[in-house]
Short mmCIF file of C-alpha atoms in Angstrom, two decimals:
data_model
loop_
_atom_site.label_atom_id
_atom_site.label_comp_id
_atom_site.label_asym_id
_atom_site.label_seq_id
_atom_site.Cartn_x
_atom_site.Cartn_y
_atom_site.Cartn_z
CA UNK N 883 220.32 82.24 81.39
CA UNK N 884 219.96 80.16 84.76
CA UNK N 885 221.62 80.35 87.94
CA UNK N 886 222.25 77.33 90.66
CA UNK N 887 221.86 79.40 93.15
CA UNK N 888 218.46 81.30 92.23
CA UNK N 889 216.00 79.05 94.70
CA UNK N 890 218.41 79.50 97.60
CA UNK N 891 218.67 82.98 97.38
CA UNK N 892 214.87 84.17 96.83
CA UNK N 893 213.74 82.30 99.37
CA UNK N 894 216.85 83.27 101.50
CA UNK N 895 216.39 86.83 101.02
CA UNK N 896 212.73 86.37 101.56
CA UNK N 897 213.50 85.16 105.31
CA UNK N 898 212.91 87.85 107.36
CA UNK N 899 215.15 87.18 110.15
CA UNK N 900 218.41 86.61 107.36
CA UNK N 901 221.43 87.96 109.22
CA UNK N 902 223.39 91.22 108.22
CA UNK N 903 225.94 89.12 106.68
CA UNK N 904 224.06 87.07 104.91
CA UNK N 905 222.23 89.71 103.57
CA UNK N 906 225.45 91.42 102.47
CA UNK N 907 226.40 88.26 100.27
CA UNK N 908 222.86 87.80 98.74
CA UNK N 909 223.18 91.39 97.63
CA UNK N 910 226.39 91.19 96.38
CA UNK N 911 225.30 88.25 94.18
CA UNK N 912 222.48 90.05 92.85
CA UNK N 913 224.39 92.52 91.35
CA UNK N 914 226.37 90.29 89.38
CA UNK N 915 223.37 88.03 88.35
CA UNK N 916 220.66 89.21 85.81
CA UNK N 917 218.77 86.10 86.50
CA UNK N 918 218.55 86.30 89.91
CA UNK N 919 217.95 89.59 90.35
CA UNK N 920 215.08 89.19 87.76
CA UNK N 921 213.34 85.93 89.88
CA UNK N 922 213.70 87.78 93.14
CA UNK N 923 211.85 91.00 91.76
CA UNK N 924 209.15 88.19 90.17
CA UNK N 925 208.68 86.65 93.44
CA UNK N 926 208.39 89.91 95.29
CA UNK N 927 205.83 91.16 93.63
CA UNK N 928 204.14 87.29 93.58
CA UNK N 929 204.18 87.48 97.34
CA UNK N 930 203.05 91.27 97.47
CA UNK N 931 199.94 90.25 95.13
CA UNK N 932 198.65 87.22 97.57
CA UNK N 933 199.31 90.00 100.59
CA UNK N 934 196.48 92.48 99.27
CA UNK N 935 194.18 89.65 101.27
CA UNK N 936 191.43 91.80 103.07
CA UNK N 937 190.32 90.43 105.90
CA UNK N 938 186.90 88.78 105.36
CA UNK N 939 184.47 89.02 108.28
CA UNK N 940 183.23 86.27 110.28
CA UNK N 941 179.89 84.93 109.91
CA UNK N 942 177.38 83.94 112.52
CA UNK N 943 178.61 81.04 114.29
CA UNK N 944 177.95 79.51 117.43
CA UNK N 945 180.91 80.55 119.31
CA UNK N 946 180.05 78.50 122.82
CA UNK N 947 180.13 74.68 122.83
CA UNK N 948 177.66 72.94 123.97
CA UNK N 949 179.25 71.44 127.20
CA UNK N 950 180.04 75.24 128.34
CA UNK N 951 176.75 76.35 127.54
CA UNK N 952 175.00 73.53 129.96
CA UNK N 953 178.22 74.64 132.65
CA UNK N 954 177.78 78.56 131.84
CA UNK N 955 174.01 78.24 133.01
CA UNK N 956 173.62 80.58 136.15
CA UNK N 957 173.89 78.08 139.27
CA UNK N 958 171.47 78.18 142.29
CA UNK N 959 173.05 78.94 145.59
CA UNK N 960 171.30 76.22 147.06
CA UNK N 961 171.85 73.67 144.60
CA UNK N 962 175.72 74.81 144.60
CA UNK N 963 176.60 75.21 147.62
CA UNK N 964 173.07 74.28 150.35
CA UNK N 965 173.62 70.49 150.75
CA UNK N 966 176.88 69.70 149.21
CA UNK N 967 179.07 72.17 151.75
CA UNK N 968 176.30 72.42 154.59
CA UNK N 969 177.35 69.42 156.87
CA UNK N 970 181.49 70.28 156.29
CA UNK N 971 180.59 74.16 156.92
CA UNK N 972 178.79 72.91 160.33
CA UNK N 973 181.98 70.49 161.00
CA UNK N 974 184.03 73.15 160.57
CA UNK N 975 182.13 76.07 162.66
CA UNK N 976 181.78 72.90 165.32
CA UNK N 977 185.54 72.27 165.57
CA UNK N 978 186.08 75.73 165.42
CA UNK N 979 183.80 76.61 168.77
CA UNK N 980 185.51 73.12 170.20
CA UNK N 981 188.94 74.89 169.34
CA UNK N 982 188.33 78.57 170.75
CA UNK N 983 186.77 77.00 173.73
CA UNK N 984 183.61 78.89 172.79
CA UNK N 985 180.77 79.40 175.79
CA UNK N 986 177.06 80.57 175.36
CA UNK N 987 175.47 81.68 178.66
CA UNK N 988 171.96 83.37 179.57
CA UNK N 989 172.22 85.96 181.77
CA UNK N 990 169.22 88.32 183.23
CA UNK N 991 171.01 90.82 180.55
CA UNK N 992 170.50 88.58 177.73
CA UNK N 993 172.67 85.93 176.05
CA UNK N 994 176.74 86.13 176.40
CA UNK N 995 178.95 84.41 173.98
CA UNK N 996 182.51 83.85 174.97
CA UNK N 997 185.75 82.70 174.14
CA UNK N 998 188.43 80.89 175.78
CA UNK N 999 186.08 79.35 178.82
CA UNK N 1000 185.35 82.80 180.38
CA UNK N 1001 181.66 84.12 180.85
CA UNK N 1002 182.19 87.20 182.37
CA UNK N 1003 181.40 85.55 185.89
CA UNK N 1004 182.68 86.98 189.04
CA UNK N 1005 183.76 85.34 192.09
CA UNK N 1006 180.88 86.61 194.58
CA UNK N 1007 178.42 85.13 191.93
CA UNK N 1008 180.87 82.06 191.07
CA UNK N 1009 180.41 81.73 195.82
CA UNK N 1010 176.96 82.63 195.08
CA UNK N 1011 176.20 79.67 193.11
CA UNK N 1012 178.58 77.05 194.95
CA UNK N 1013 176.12 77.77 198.27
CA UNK N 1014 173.06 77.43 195.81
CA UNK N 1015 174.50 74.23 194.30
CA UNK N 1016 175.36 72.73 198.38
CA UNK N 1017 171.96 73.49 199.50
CA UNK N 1018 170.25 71.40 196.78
CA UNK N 1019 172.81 68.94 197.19
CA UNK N 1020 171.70 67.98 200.63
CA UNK N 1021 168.11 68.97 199.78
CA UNK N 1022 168.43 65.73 197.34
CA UNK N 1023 170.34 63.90 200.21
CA UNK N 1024 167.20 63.98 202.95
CA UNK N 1025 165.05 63.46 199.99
CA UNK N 1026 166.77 60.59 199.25
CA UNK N 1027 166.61 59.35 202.62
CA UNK N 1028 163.16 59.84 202.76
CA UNK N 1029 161.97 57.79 199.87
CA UNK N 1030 163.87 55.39 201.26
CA UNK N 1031 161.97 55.22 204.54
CA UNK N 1032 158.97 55.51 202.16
CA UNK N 1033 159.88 52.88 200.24
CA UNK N 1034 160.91 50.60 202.94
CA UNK N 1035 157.71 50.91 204.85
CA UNK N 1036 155.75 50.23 201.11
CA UNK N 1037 157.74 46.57 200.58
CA UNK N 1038 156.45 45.84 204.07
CA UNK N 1039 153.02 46.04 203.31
CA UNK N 1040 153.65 44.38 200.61
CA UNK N 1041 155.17 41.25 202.33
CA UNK N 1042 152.60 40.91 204.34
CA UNK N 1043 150.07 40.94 202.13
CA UNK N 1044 151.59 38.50 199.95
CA UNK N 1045 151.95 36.03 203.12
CA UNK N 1046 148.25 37.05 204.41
CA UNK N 1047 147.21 35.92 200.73
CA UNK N 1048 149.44 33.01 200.63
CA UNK N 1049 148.27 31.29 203.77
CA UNK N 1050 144.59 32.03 202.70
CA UNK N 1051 144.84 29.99 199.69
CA UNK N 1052 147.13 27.25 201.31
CA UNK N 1053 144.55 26.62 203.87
CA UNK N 1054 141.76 26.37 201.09
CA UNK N 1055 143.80 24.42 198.81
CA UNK N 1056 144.18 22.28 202.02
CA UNK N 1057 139.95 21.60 202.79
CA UNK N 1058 139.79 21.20 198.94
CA UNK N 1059 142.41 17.89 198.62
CA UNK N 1060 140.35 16.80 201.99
CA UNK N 1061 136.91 16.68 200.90
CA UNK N 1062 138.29 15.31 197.62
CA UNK N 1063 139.74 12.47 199.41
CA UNK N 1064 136.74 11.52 201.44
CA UNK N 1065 134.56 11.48 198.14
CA UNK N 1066 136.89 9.20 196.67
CA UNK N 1067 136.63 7.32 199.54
CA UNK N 1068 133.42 6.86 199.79
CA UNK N 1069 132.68 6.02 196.10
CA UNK N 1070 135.42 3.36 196.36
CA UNK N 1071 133.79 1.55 199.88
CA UNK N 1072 130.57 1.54 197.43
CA UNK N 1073 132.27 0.12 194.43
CA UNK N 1074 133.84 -2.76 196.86
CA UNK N 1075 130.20 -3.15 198.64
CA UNK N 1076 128.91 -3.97 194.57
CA UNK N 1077 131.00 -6.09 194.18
CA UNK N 1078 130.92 -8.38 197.34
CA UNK N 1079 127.74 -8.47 196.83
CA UNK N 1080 128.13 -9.21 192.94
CA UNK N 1081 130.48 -12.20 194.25
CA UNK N 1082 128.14 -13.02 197.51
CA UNK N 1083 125.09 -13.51 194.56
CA UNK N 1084 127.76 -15.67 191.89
CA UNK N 1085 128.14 -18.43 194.52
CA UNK N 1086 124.91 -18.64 195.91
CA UNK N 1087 124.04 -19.33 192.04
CA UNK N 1088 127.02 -21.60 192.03
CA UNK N 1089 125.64 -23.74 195.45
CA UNK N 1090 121.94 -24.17 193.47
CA UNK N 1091 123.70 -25.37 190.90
CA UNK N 1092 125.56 -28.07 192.60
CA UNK N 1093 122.32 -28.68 194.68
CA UNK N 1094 120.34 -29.71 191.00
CA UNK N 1095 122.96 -31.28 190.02
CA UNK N 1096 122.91 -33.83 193.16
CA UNK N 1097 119.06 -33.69 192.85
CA UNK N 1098 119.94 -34.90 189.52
CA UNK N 1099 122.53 -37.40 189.87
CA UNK N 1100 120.26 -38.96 193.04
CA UNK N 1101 117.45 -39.10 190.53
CA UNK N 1102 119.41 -41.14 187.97
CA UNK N 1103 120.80 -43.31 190.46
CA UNK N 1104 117.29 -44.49 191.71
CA UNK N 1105 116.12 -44.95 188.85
CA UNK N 1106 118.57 -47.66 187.61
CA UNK M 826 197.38 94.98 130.79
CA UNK M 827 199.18 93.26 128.18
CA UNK M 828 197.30 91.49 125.54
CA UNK M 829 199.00 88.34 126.87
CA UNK M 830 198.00 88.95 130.31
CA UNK M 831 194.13 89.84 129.30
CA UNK M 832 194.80 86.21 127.28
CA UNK M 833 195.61 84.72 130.89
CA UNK M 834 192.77 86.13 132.26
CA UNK M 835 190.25 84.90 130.07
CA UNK M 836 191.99 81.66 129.67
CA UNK M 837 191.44 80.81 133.49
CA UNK M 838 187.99 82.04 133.59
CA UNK M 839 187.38 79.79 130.82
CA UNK M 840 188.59 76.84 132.28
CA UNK M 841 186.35 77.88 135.29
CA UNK M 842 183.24 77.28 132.99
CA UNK M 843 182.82 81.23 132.21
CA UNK M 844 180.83 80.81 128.53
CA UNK M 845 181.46 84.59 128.52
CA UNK M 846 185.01 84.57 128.92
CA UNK M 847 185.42 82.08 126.50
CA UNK M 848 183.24 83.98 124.03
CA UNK M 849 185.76 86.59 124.28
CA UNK M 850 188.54 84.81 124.12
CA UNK M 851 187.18 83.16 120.64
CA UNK M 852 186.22 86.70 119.35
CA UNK M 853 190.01 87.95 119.69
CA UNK M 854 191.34 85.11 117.29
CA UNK M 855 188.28 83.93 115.16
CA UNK M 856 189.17 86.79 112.77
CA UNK M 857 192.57 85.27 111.78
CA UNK M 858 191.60 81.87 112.38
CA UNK M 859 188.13 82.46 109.77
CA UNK M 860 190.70 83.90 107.13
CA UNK M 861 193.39 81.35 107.56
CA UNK M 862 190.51 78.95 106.72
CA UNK M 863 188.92 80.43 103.98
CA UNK M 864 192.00 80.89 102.20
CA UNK M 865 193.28 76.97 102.82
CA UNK M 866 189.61 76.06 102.17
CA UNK M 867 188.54 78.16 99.21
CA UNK M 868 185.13 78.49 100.23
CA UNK M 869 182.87 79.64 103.22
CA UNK M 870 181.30 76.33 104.20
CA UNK M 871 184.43 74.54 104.33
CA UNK M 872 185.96 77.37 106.26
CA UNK M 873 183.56 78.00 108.78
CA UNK M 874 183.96 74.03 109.31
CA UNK M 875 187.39 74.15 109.88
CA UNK M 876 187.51 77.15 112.27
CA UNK M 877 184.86 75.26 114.37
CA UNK M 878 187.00 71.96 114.80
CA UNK M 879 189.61 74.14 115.55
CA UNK M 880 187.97 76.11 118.35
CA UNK M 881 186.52 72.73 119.86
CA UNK M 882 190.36 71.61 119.87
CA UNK M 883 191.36 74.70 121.63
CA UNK M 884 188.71 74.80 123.97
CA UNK M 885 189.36 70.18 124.77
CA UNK M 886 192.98 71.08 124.91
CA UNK M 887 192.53 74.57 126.82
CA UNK M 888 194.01 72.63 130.33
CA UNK M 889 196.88 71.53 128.84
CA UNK M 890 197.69 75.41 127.39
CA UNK M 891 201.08 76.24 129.94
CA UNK M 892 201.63 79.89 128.64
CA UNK M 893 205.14 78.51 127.43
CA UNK M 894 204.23 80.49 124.07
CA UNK M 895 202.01 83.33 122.94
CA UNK M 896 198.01 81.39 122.44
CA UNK M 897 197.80 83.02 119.29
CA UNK M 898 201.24 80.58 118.23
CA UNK M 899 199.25 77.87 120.36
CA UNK M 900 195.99 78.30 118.67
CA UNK M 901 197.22 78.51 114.78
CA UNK M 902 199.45 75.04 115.76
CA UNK M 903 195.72 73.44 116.18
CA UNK M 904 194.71 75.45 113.62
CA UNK M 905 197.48 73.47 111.11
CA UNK M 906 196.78 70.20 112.46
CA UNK M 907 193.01 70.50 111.93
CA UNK M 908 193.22 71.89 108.69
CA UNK M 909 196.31 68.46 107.77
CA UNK M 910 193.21 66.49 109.28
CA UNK M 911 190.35 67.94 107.03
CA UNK M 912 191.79 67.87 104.06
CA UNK M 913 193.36 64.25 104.55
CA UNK M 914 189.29 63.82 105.36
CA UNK M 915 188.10 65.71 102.26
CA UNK M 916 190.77 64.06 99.65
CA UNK M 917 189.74 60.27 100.56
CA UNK M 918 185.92 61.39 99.91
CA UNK M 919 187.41 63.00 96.94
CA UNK M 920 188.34 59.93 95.20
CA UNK M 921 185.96 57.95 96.29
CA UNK M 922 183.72 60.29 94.03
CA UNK M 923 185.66 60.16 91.26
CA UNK M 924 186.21 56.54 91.47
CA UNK M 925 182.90 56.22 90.91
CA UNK M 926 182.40 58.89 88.52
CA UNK M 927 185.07 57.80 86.56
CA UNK M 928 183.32 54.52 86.21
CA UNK M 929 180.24 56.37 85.16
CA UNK M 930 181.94 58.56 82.69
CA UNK M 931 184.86 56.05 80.82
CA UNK M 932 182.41 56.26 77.58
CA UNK M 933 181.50 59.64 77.53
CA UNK M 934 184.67 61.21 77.94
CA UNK M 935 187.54 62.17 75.33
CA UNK M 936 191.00 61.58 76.94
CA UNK M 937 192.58 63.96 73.89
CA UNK M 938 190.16 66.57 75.30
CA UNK M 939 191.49 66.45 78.62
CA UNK M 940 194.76 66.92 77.44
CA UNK M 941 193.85 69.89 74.97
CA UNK M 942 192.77 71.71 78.36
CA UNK M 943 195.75 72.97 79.46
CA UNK M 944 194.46 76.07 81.43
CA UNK M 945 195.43 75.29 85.24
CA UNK M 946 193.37 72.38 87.33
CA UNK M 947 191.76 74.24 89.79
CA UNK M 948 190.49 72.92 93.14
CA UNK M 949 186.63 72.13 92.59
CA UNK M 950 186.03 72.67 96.22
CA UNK M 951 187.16 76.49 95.47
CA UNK M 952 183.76 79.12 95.18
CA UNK M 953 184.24 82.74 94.55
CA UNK M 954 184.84 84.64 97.78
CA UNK M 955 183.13 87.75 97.90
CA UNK M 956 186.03 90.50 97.95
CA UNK M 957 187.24 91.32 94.31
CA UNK M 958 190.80 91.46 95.68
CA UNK M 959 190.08 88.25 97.54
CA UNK M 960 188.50 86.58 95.02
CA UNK M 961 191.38 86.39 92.56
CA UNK M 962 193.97 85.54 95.55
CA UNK M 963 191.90 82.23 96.20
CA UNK M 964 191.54 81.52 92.50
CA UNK M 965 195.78 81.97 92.54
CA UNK M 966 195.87 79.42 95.41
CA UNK M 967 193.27 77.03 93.99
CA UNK M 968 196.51 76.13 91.67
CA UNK M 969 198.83 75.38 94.55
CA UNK M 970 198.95 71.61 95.47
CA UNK M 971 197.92 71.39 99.55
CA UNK M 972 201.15 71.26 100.56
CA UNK M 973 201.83 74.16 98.61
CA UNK M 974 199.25 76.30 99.65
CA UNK M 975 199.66 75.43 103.22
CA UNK M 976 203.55 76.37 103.06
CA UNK M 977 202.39 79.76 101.06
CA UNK M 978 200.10 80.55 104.05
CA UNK M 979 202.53 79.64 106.96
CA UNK M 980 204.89 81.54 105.58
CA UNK M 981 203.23 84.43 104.17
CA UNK M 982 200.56 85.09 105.92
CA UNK M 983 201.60 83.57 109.47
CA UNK M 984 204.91 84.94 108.84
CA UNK M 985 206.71 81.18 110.35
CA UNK M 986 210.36 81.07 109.42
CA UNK M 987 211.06 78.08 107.38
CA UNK M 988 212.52 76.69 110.74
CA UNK M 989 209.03 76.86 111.93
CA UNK M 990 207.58 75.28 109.11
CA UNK M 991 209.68 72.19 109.51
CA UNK M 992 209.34 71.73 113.10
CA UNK M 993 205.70 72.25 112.09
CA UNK M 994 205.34 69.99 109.88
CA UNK M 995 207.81 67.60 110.72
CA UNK M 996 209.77 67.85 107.41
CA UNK M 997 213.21 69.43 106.36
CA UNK M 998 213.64 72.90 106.54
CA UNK M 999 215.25 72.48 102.56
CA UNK M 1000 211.97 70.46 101.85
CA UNK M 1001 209.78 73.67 103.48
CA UNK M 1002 212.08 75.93 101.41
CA UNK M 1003 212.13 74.06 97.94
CA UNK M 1004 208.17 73.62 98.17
CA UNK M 1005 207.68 77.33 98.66
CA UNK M 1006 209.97 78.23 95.91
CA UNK M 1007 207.86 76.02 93.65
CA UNK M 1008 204.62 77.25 95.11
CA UNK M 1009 205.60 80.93 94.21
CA UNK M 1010 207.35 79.85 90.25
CA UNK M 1011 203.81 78.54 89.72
CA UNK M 1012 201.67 81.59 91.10
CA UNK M 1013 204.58 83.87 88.95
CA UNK M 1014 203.90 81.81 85.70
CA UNK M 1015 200.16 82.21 86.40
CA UNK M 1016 199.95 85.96 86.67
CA UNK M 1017 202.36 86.12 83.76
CA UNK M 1018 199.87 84.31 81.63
CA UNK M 1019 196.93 86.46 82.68
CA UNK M 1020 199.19 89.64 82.10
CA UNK M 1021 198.80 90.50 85.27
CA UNK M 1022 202.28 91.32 86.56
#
């Protein structure tokens, strides 16, 4: 005895979240089919038998991969957060004092840190130090002037030294090209005395020449 | 706080690097996750494999986890996937084996013998599990095809509607239902011939 509707309705009724009236129909089916009612009761007690499954403890197993065990490793403060954040944490505490107008001041009472450009400075003492700051304000004005003077009076020494020193050496420079020029005068007036006298002894050379010559020619002649 | 919110928790320190949240994170679900791969598997080795790759998944795909379902649901999705994955992996080295061995074996072996042997095939990578109870469950699911088995364990011990299963697996919801009904005729004729029901 089989029934066309067997599969459907075991695994229908096995569905947990069947509906009231679909549960109605199954069971109304089942009581009119032997077959059915037989394969549901098999598979029943199929499905009870594979859900006496005891949980089976787990065995030792590395439970952390490896690239959380490397980034699980405690970090070092400095190494985290030293140099990486340092220069923006200064940036930001710099822009921050730049922002809140932030002034440090030393006072005989120790140092004062304020906000918003006020130092906890009076008027008598704001006077105080206006007078101080006018008095070495011209203090720096007649020492001004007098470095000045000072200096002045310094370039003219130096001036005159320089000419003193200048006409010194012009008027040795001067005797220098002089005696110079004599010496080369008088080497050239000897030179030119050689050589008139080189030229003076040529002709008289030349003339005894000429005078054997006519000694010799007169010779000849008489003797023809 | 709820479990789910204790789940949030954990989940976030996790993803800040916290090995110890994540350690306790794993220890809430390795439990189901160990059992839902020893009885797929059929044996420790194989089981403790699986849960691993699935674990790595979870913890790759952590970022991507929206709270958009429970991360028990979340986790046994990767758990399915993983275990499709390993046992498309372990089949192909399967018959590579017994191509060869085949090979090795065409003279030796009786075909009539083979045929003579008509007690069920069961999965050689199945070993005894320790539990008695235990032990004959995986030697009742040894007979199931994959496909089977995997259908008998989404819907009996995951308790997935056959809805589920189909989105799940991308098939039919008929296809879900037919192979379950098939799974559980073969378990019934199986404990009938051992007397056991």
């Amino acid at each position: 005895m089989t029934c066309k509707k067997t599969e459907l309705l075991v695994v229908e009724y096995l569905e947990a979240d069947m509906s009231a009236g679909q549960r109605l129909i199954l069971e109304r089916h089942l009581r009119d089919c032997a077959h059915c009612r037989q394969e549901l009761s098999a598979a029943q007690r199929t499905q009870a038998r594979l859900r006496h499954w005891q949980d089976e403890p787990v065995p030792q197993w590395n439970r952390i991969p490896e690239s959380l065990q490397q980034a699980g490793k405690p970090r070092q403060w400095s190494g985290l957060f030293g140099w990486q954040w340092a220069p923006l944490s200064v940036s930001f505490l710099l822009a921050l004092a730049v922002l809140f107008n932030v002034q440090v001041s030393s006072t005989p009472n120790g140092i004062v840190v304020a906000f918003g450009g006020s130092a906890g400075i009076d008027e008598a003492e704001l006077a105080e130090y206006l007078t101080r700051l006018e008095q070495q304000e011209e203090q720096l004005q007649a020492l001004t002037v007098r470095m000045e003077e000072r200096q002045d009076a310094a370039n003219g020494r130096l001036l005159e030294s320089v000419l003193t020193q200048f006409g010194e050496t012009t008027s040795r420079s001067l005797e220098q090209v002089i005696a110079y020029v004599e010496e080369q005068r008088q080497q050239d007036l000897q030179l030119l005395q050689s050589s008139y006298q080189q030229l003076a002894d040529s002709d008289f050379q030349t003339i005894r020449s000429v005078q054997e010559l006519a000694t010799y020619v007169q010779y000849q002649a008489g003797s023809r | 706080m709820s479990l789910r919110d204790q789940d949030e928790l954990l989940i976030d320190d996790a993803l800040k690097g916290s090995a110890r949240a994540w350690e306790r994170l794993v220890k809430r679900y390795e439990l189901q996750v160990y059992n839902f791969s020893l009885r797929l598997m059929g044996n420790q080795t194989d089981a403790l494999d699986l849960m691993q790759e699935v674990f790595i998944g979870v913890f790759r795909n952590l970022h991507r986890f929206r709270g958009e379902s429970l991360f028990t649901t979340w986790v046994f999705r990767i758990a399915h996937n993983k275990a499709v994955d390993m046992n498309r992996r372990r089949r192909l080295f399967n018959e590579k084996d017994l191509y060869w061995q085949q090979d090795a074996d065409d003279d030796e072996v009786d075909p009539f013998e083979q045929l003579s042997d008509t007690r069920p095939q069961q999965d050689p990578a199945f070993e005894l599990v320790e539990e008695r109870g235990n032990k004959e469950i995986s030697r009742y699911l040894a007979v199931l095809s994959w496909d089977q088995r995997l259908i008998v364990e989404l819907k009996l011990f995951q308790s997935h509607t056959f809805e589920e299963i189909a989105e799940l697996q991308d098939i039919p919801a008929n296809t879900a239902k037919t192979r379950f009904y098939s799974a559980l005729k073969k378990l019934k004729g199986l404990m009938e011939q051992e007397h056991d029901m």
